[in-house]
C-alpha cells in the first residue's frame, strides 16, 4: 500500500463560511479531552496557575479552547492569537455576547501573523507561563515557524501542550477515518478534514522538528487513532 505523502493546506482559514462552519460544529468532546490532558499534566509536574499567569492559545480559531481555559483558570490572563480575522471576529462576538460571564469576557484576542512572532518582528510584550494549541501545527507549510513562535512567546519554565492530527499511513486509512468521524458533518468540514489529514505530520516528523529548534526535551505521544500530543516545559 503506497505511503500517504504530506500535502500542505492553506495556512489561514480566512473564508467566512469556513470559519462559521467550524464555530458552529460540535467539537466539545475533543476540546474537553485537550483540557483534561492539560490539567493532568499540570498536576503531574506540580505546576499551578494564578493571577500572575499568562496563558496563550496559539492559533485559537473561534475561541473554543481559550474559553475553556478561561473557565478553568479564571484568575489567569488568557490571550488567543490567530492570523484569521474571520475566526477572531467570531471569537470576539462569542466573548462579548454569547459567553457573557466575567471569566470569558476577560479573554484578549489578537490577530497576528504567527510567522512574524517566529522571526521576532512582532514582540507581544509578555511571556507566557502556558502555551496551548489544538489542531494548528498541520496548517503550517513550514512547521519550524510554529515551534519558533512558541519559543519566542514562552517565559522560562513555561509549560506547553499541543494537540494535532497525525497523518495516516495511507489514503485508504484517511478515507476510513473521514467516514468514521465526520459522516454526518457539513460538506465543508468533511472536505477540510481529509485535507487536514493529508497536511498532518507523523510522530517522527514532529520529533525531528523539535530537535531542529532545540525543543527535543518535549514529549510526543500518539493519542487514540488520530492525534498526537506534544508537551513539555521550556
PDB file of C-alpha atoms in Angstrom:
ATOM      1  CA  UNK A   1       0.000   0.000   0.000  1.00  0.00           C
ATOM      2  CA  UNK A   2       1.573   3.351  -1.044  1.00  0.00           C
ATOM      3  CA  UNK A   3       2.600   5.740   1.725  1.00  0.00           C
ATOM      4  CA  UNK A   4       0.474   8.871   2.089  1.00  0.00           C
ATOM      5  CA  UNK A   5       2.672  11.865   1.335  1.00  0.00           C
ATOM      6  CA  UNK A   6       2.130  15.203   3.037  1.00  0.00           C
ATOM      7  CA  UNK A   7       0.105  17.754   1.076  1.00  0.00           C
ATOM      8  CA  UNK A   8       0.004  21.191   2.792  1.00  0.00           C
ATOM      9  CA  UNK A   9      -3.304  23.039   3.066  1.00  0.00           C
ATOM     10  CA  UNK A  10      -3.877  26.824   3.362  1.00  0.00           C
ATOM     11  CA  UNK A  11      -2.234  28.264   6.458  1.00  0.00           C
ATOM     12  CA  UNK A  12      -5.028  30.718   7.264  1.00  0.00           C
ATOM     13  CA  UNK A  13      -8.758  29.929   7.433  1.00  0.00           C
ATOM     14  CA  UNK A  14      -9.821  33.320   6.123  1.00  0.00           C
ATOM     15  CA  UNK A  15     -13.023  32.222   4.421  1.00  0.00           C
ATOM     16  CA  UNK A  16     -16.088  33.412   6.362  1.00  0.00           C
ATOM     17  CA  UNK A  17     -18.242  30.364   5.544  1.00  0.00           C
ATOM     18  CA  UNK A  18     -15.397  28.083   6.601  1.00  0.00           C
ATOM     19  CA  UNK A  19     -14.950  29.993   9.867  1.00  0.00           C
ATOM     20  CA  UNK A  20     -18.690  29.799  10.589  1.00  0.00           C
ATOM     21  CA  UNK A  21     -18.762  26.060   9.901  1.00  0.00           C
ATOM     22  CA  UNK A  22     -16.007  25.468  12.440  1.00  0.00           C
ATOM     23  CA  UNK A  23     -17.585  27.765  15.010  1.00  0.00           C
ATOM     24  CA  UNK A  24     -20.946  26.003  14.719  1.00  0.00           C
ATOM     25  CA  UNK A  25     -19.556  22.454  14.767  1.00  0.00           C
ATOM     26  CA  UNK A  26     -19.634  20.450  17.982  1.00  0.00           C
ATOM     27  CA  UNK A  27     -16.022  19.745  18.943  1.00  0.00           C
ATOM     28  CA  UNK A  28     -16.844  19.618  22.647  1.00  0.00           C
ATOM     29  CA  UNK A  29     -15.572  16.077  23.236  1.00  0.00           C
ATOM     30  CA  UNK A  30     -12.178  16.682  21.637  1.00  0.00           C
ATOM     31  CA  UNK A  31     -11.885  20.132  23.254  1.00  0.00           C
ATOM     32  CA  UNK A  32     -12.660  18.665  26.691  1.00  0.00           C
ATOM     33  CA  UNK A  33     -10.087  15.958  26.085  1.00  0.00           C
ATOM     34  CA  UNK A  34      -7.379  18.564  25.425  1.00  0.00           C
ATOM     35  CA  UNK A  35      -8.192  20.483  28.606  1.00  0.00           C
ATOM     36  CA  UNK A  36      -8.389  17.268  30.639  1.00  0.00           C
ATOM     37  CA  UNK A  37      -4.949  16.232  29.390  1.00  0.00           C
ATOM     38  CA  UNK A  38      -3.588  19.681  30.225  1.00  0.00           C
ATOM     39  CA  UNK A  39      -4.981  19.551  33.770  1.00  0.00           C
ATOM     40  CA  UNK A  40      -3.483  16.106  34.335  1.00  0.00           C
ATOM     41  CA  UNK A  41      -0.102  17.231  33.038  1.00  0.00           C
ATOM     42  CA  UNK A  42      -0.022  20.341  35.236  1.00  0.00           C
ATOM     43  CA  UNK A  43      -0.932  18.201  38.249  1.00  0.00           C
ATOM     44  CA  UNK A  44       1.733  15.657  37.356  1.00  0.00           C
ATOM     45  CA  UNK A  45       4.512  18.257  37.238  1.00  0.00           C
ATOM     46  CA  UNK A  46       3.171  20.199  40.227  1.00  0.00           C
ATOM     47  CA  UNK A  47       2.512  23.433  38.330  1.00  0.00           C
ATOM     48  CA  UNK A  48      -0.163  25.874  39.484  1.00  0.00           C
ATOM     49  CA  UNK A  49      -1.582  28.840  37.570  1.00  0.00           C
ATOM     50  CA  UNK A  50      -2.560  32.022  39.398  1.00  0.00           C
ATOM     51  CA  UNK A  51      -3.444  35.672  38.857  1.00  0.00           C
ATOM     52  CA  UNK A  52       0.080  36.396  37.591  1.00  0.00           C
ATOM     53  CA  UNK A  53      -0.053  33.636  34.951  1.00  0.00           C
ATOM     54  CA  UNK A  54      -0.299  34.324  31.215  1.00  0.00           C
ATOM     55  CA  UNK A  55      -1.906  31.619  29.085  1.00  0.00           C
ATOM     56  CA  UNK A  56      -1.632  31.869  25.284  1.00  0.00           C
ATOM     57  CA  UNK A  57      -3.836  29.848  22.937  1.00  0.00           C
ATOM     58  CA  UNK A  58      -1.801  29.889  19.719  1.00  0.00           C
ATOM     59  CA  UNK A  59      -3.939  29.555  16.599  1.00  0.00           C
ATOM     60  CA  UNK A  60      -7.069  29.954  18.705  1.00  0.00           C
ATOM     61  CA  UNK A  61      -9.603  29.978  15.837  1.00  0.00           C
ATOM     62  CA  UNK A  62     -13.137  30.794  17.056  1.00  0.00           C
ATOM     63  CA  UNK A  63     -12.030  30.579  20.691  1.00  0.00           C
ATOM     64  CA  UNK A  64     -13.189  27.110  21.768  1.00  0.00           C
ATOM     65  CA  UNK A  65     -10.057  26.260  23.745  1.00  0.00           C
ATOM     66  CA  UNK A  66      -9.451  29.804  25.006  1.00  0.00           C
ATOM     67  CA  UNK A  67     -12.940  29.843  26.521  1.00  0.00           C
ATOM     68  CA  UNK A  68     -12.432  26.518  28.284  1.00  0.00           C
ATOM     69  CA  UNK A  69      -9.042  27.600  29.586  1.00  0.00           C
ATOM     70  CA  UNK A  70     -10.543  30.850  30.922  1.00  0.00           C
ATOM     71  CA  UNK A  71     -13.228  28.913  32.779  1.00  0.00           C
ATOM     72  CA  UNK A  72     -10.684  26.536  34.311  1.00  0.00           C
ATOM     73  CA  UNK A  73      -8.289  29.313  35.370  1.00  0.00           C
ATOM     74  CA  UNK A  74     -10.434  32.471  35.677  1.00  0.00           C
ATOM     75  CA  UNK A  75      -7.723  34.271  37.647  1.00  0.00           C
ATOM     76  CA  UNK A  76      -5.146  33.983  34.826  1.00  0.00           C
ATOM     77  CA  UNK A  77      -4.664  36.269  31.825  1.00  0.00           C
ATOM     78  CA  UNK A  78      -5.835  34.393  28.707  1.00  0.00           C
ATOM     79  CA  UNK A  79      -4.735  35.551  25.238  1.00  0.00           C
ATOM     80  CA  UNK A  80      -5.919  33.977  21.972  1.00  0.00           C
ATOM     81  CA  UNK A  81      -3.791  34.556  18.862  1.00  0.00           C
ATOM     82  CA  UNK A  82      -4.778  33.766  15.290  1.00  0.00           C
ATOM     83  CA  UNK A  83      -3.963  35.039  11.815  1.00  0.00           C
ATOM     84  CA  UNK A  84      -7.564  34.779  10.590  1.00  0.00           C
ATOM     85  CA  UNK A  85      -9.707  37.860  11.109  1.00  0.00           C
ATOM     86  CA  UNK A  86     -12.803  35.828  10.189  1.00  0.00           C
ATOM     87  CA  UNK A  87     -12.103  33.379  13.014  1.00  0.00           C
ATOM     88  CA  UNK A  88     -11.331  36.094  15.542  1.00  0.00           C
ATOM     89  CA  UNK A  89     -14.446  38.098  14.663  1.00  0.00           C
ATOM     90  CA  UNK A  90     -16.474  35.042  15.694  1.00  0.00           C
ATOM     91  CA  UNK A  91     -14.391  34.539  18.843  1.00  0.00           C
ATOM     92  CA  UNK A  92     -14.823  38.170  19.907  1.00  0.00           C
ATOM     93  CA  UNK A  93     -18.578  38.094  19.223  1.00  0.00           C
ATOM     94  CA  UNK A  94     -18.936  34.952  21.356  1.00  0.00           C
ATOM     95  CA  UNK A  95     -16.906  36.538  24.125  1.00  0.00           C
ATOM     96  CA  UNK A  96     -18.914  39.763  24.122  1.00  0.00           C
ATOM     97  CA  UNK A  97     -22.436  38.457  23.524  1.00  0.00           C
ATOM     98  CA  UNK A  98     -22.882  34.716  23.744  1.00  0.00           C
ATOM     99  CA  UNK A  99     -20.462  33.995  26.575  1.00  0.00           C
ATOM    100  CA  UNK A 100     -21.145  36.957  28.832  1.00  0.00           C
ATOM    101  CA  UNK A 101     -19.806  35.533  32.086  1.00  0.00           C
ATOM    102  CA  UNK A 102     -16.964  37.511  33.631  1.00  0.00           C
ATOM    103  CA  UNK A 103     -14.280  34.841  33.137  1.00  0.00           C
ATOM    104  CA  UNK A 104     -14.924  34.607  29.390  1.00  0.00           C
ATOM    105  CA  UNK A 105     -15.185  38.351  28.863  1.00  0.00           C
ATOM    106  CA  UNK A 106     -11.643  38.718  30.138  1.00  0.00           C
ATOM    107  CA  UNK A 107     -10.081  36.898  27.176  1.00  0.00           C
ATOM    108  CA  UNK A 108      -7.934  39.056  24.885  1.00  0.00           C
ATOM    109  CA  UNK A 109      -7.812  38.178  21.176  1.00  0.00           C
ATOM    110  CA  UNK A 110      -5.002  39.303  18.867  1.00  0.00           C
ATOM    111  CA  UNK A 111      -4.964  38.989  15.067  1.00  0.00           C
ATOM    112  CA  UNK A 112      -1.286  38.397  14.360  1.00  0.00           C
ATOM    113  CA  UNK A 113       0.872  36.597  11.829  1.00  0.00           C
ATOM    114  CA  UNK A 114       2.446  33.752  13.763  1.00  0.00           C
ATOM    115  CA  UNK A 115       5.341  33.737  11.307  1.00  0.00           C
ATOM    116  CA  UNK A 116       6.166  37.286  12.422  1.00  0.00           C
ATOM    117  CA  UNK A 117       6.201  36.102  16.029  1.00  0.00           C
ATOM    118  CA  UNK A 118       8.551  33.301  14.973  1.00  0.00           C
ATOM    119  CA  UNK A 119      11.066  35.595  13.279  1.00  0.00           C
ATOM    120  CA  UNK A 120      10.935  38.150  16.091  1.00  0.00           C
ATOM    121  CA  UNK A 121       9.465  41.018  14.075  1.00  0.00           C
ATOM    122  CA  UNK A 122       6.458  41.049  16.427  1.00  0.00           C
ATOM    123  CA  UNK A 123       7.013  41.260  20.184  1.00  0.00           C
ATOM    124  CA  UNK A 124       3.938  40.564  22.311  1.00  0.00           C
ATOM    125  CA  UNK A 125       5.334  42.466  25.254  1.00  0.00           C
ATOM    126  CA  UNK A 126       4.575  39.490  27.507  1.00  0.00           C
ATOM    127  CA  UNK A 127       5.845  35.999  28.157  1.00  0.00           C
ATOM    128  CA  UNK A 128       3.551  33.017  28.550  1.00  0.00           C
ATOM    129  CA  UNK A 129       3.513  30.654  31.503  1.00  0.00           C
ATOM    130  CA  UNK A 130       1.443  28.237  29.452  1.00  0.00           C
ATOM    131  CA  UNK A 131       1.118  27.870  25.669  1.00  0.00           C
ATOM    132  CA  UNK A 132      -1.570  25.610  24.273  1.00  0.00           C
ATOM    133  CA  UNK A 133      -2.819  24.823  20.783  1.00  0.00           C
ATOM    134  CA  UNK A 134      -5.276  22.452  19.164  1.00  0.00           C
ATOM    135  CA  UNK A 135      -5.201  21.378  15.506  1.00  0.00           C
ATOM    136  CA  UNK A 136      -2.814  24.149  14.478  1.00  0.00           C
ATOM    137  CA  UNK A 137       0.560  22.595  13.624  1.00  0.00           C
ATOM    138  CA  UNK A 138      -0.586  20.942  10.390  1.00  0.00           C
ATOM    139  CA  UNK A 139      -1.610  24.319   8.926  1.00  0.00           C
ATOM    140  CA  UNK A 140       1.986  25.494   8.727  1.00  0.00           C
ATOM    141  CA  UNK A 141       3.777  24.993   5.433  1.00  0.00           C
ATOM    142  CA  UNK A 142       6.980  25.410   7.422  1.00  0.00           C
ATOM    143  CA  UNK A 143       6.306  23.860  10.863  1.00  0.00           C
ATOM    144  CA  UNK A 144       9.565  25.268  12.232  1.00  0.00           C
ATOM    145  CA  UNK A 145       7.814  28.666  12.346  1.00  0.00           C
ATOM    146  CA  UNK A 146       5.253  27.241  14.763  1.00  0.00           C
ATOM    147  CA  UNK A 147       7.863  25.913  17.174  1.00  0.00           C
ATOM    148  CA  UNK A 148       9.998  29.071  16.959  1.00  0.00           C
ATOM    149  CA  UNK A 149       6.916  31.175  17.768  1.00  0.00           C
ATOM    150  CA  UNK A 150       6.308  29.026  20.849  1.00  0.00           C
ATOM    151  CA  UNK A 151       9.899  29.541  21.990  1.00  0.00           C
ATOM    152  CA  UNK A 152       9.641  33.306  21.474  1.00  0.00           C
ATOM    153  CA  UNK A 153       6.428  33.754  23.480  1.00  0.00           C
ATOM    154  CA  UNK A 154       7.332  31.399  26.323  1.00  0.00           C
ATOM    155  CA  UNK A 155       8.848  32.501  29.583  1.00  0.00           C
ATOM    156  CA  UNK A 156      11.475  30.492  31.428  1.00  0.00           C
ATOM    157  CA  UNK A 157       9.902  27.242  32.584  1.00  0.00           C
ATOM    158  CA  UNK A 158       6.742  27.772  30.539  1.00  0.00           C
ATOM    159  CA  UNK A 159       4.524  24.749  30.002  1.00  0.00           C
ATOM    160  CA  UNK A 160       3.421  23.698  26.514  1.00  0.00           C
ATOM    161  CA  UNK A 161       0.719  21.312  25.343  1.00  0.00           C
ATOM    162  CA  UNK A 162      -0.156  20.989  21.669  1.00  0.00           C
ATOM    163  CA  UNK A 163      -2.542  18.503  20.093  1.00  0.00           C
ATOM    164  CA  UNK A 164      -2.895  17.869  16.381  1.00  0.00           C
ATOM    165  CA  UNK A 165      -3.944  15.235  13.923  1.00  0.00           C
ATOM    166  CA  UNK A 166      -1.315  12.775  12.799  1.00  0.00           C
ATOM    167  CA  UNK A 167      -1.074  11.711   9.186  1.00  0.00           C
ATOM    168  CA  UNK A 168      -2.389   8.202   8.423  1.00  0.00           C
ATOM    169  CA  UNK A 169      -0.141   5.781   6.609  1.00  0.00           C
ATOM    170  CA  UNK A 170      -2.381   5.557   3.531  1.00  0.00           C
ATOM    171  CA  UNK A 171      -5.159   7.352   1.683  1.00  0.00           C
ATOM    172  CA  UNK A 172      -7.387   4.321   2.326  1.00  0.00           C
ATOM    173  CA  UNK A 173      -6.992   4.810   6.088  1.00  0.00           C
ATOM    174  CA  UNK A 174      -7.587   8.561   5.755  1.00  0.00           C
ATOM    175  CA  UNK A 175     -10.860   7.956   3.906  1.00  0.00           C
ATOM    176  CA  UNK A 176     -11.926   5.432   6.544  1.00  0.00           C
ATOM    177  CA  UNK A 177     -11.252   7.993   9.283  1.00  0.00           C
ATOM    178  CA  UNK A 178     -13.201  10.613   7.366  1.00  0.00           C
ATOM    179  CA  UNK A 179     -16.213   8.287   7.209  1.00  0.00           C
ATOM    180  CA  UNK A 180     -15.849   7.275  10.869  1.00  0.00           C
ATOM    181  CA  UNK A 181     -15.625  10.724  12.401  1.00  0.00           C
ATOM    182  CA  UNK A 182     -17.378  13.115  10.032  1.00  0.00           C
ATOM    183  CA  UNK A 183     -20.015  11.067   8.226  1.00  0.00           C
ATOM    184  CA  UNK A 184     -22.829  13.483   9.133  1.00  0.00           C
ATOM    185  CA  UNK A 185     -20.884  16.759   9.127  1.00  0.00           C
ATOM    186  CA  UNK A 186     -21.389  19.641   6.655  1.00  0.00           C
ATOM    187  CA  UNK A 187     -19.597  19.109   3.345  1.00  0.00           C
ATOM    188  CA  UNK A 188     -17.078  21.879   4.001  1.00  0.00           C
ATOM    189  CA  UNK A 189     -15.928  20.166   7.223  1.00  0.00           C
ATOM    190  CA  UNK A 190     -15.749  16.748   5.574  1.00  0.00           C
ATOM    191  CA  UNK A 191     -13.537  18.114   2.798  1.00  0.00           C
ATOM    192  CA  UNK A 192     -11.390  20.060   5.259  1.00  0.00           C
ATOM    193  CA  UNK A 193     -10.910  17.019   7.469  1.00  0.00           C
ATOM    194  CA  UNK A 194      -9.449  14.963   4.629  1.00  0.00           C
ATOM    195  CA  UNK A 195      -7.228  17.902   3.645  1.00  0.00           C
ATOM    196  CA  UNK A 196      -6.061  18.202   7.246  1.00  0.00           C
ATOM    197  CA  UNK A 197      -5.174  14.511   7.424  1.00  0.00           C
ATOM    198  CA  UNK A 198      -3.081  14.964   4.275  1.00  0.00           C
ATOM    199  CA  UNK A 199      -1.388  18.040   5.779  1.00  0.00           C
ATOM    200  CA  UNK A 200      -0.723  16.491   9.195  1.00  0.00           C
ATOM    201  CA  UNK A 201       2.679  15.246  10.346  1.00  0.00           C
ATOM    202  CA  UNK A 202       3.824  11.868  11.579  1.00  0.00           C
ATOM    203  CA  UNK A 203       5.218  11.461  15.072  1.00  0.00           C
ATOM    204  CA  UNK A 204       8.751  11.022  13.691  1.00  0.00           C
ATOM    205  CA  UNK A 205       8.462  14.213  11.649  1.00  0.00           C
ATOM    206  CA  UNK A 206       7.403  16.165  14.730  1.00  0.00           C
ATOM    207  CA  UNK A 207      10.289  14.770  16.760  1.00  0.00           C
ATOM    208  CA  UNK A 208      12.676  15.908  14.023  1.00  0.00           C
ATOM    209  CA  UNK A 209      11.131  19.396  14.066  1.00  0.00           C
ATOM    210  CA  UNK A 210      11.532  19.654  17.833  1.00  0.00           C
ATOM    211  CA  UNK A 211      15.151  18.562  17.685  1.00  0.00           C
ATOM    212  CA  UNK A 212      15.875  21.165  14.991  1.00  0.00           C
ATOM    213  CA  UNK A 213      14.590  24.067  17.141  1.00  0.00           C
ATOM    214  CA  UNK A 214      16.069  22.848  20.422  1.00  0.00           C
ATOM    215  CA  UNK A 215      12.869  21.516  21.962  1.00  0.00           C
ATOM    216  CA  UNK A 216      13.967  17.905  21.979  1.00  0.00           C
ATOM    217  CA  UNK A 217      13.009  17.627  25.668  1.00  0.00           C
ATOM    218  CA  UNK A 218       9.353  17.868  24.676  1.00  0.00           C
ATOM    219  CA  UNK A 219       7.453  14.583  24.686  1.00  0.00           C
ATOM    220  CA  UNK A 220       5.474  13.384  21.657  1.00  0.00           C
ATOM    221  CA  UNK A 221       2.793  10.735  22.169  1.00  0.00           C
ATOM    222  CA  UNK A 222       0.220   9.096  19.934  1.00  0.00           C
ATOM    223  CA  UNK A 223      -3.300   9.654  21.275  1.00  0.00           C
ATOM    224  CA  UNK A 224      -6.162   7.393  20.191  1.00  0.00           C
ATOM    225  CA  UNK A 225      -6.114   6.517  16.489  1.00  0.00           C
ATOM    226  CA  UNK A 226      -5.685  10.005  15.009  1.00  0.00           C
ATOM    227  CA  UNK A 227      -3.976  12.526  17.307  1.00  0.00           C
ATOM    228  CA  UNK A 228      -0.559  13.288  18.677  1.00  0.00           C
ATOM    229  CA  UNK A 229       0.206  15.336  21.800  1.00  0.00           C
ATOM    230  CA  UNK A 230       3.365  17.385  22.224  1.00  0.00           C
ATOM    231  CA  UNK A 231       4.067  18.566  25.759  1.00  0.00           C
ATOM    232  CA  UNK A 232       6.865  19.748  27.968  1.00  0.00           C
ATOM    233  CA  UNK A 233       8.481  22.759  29.621  1.00  0.00           C
ATOM    234  CA  UNK A 234      10.779  25.348  28.081  1.00  0.00           C
TER     235      UNK A 234
END
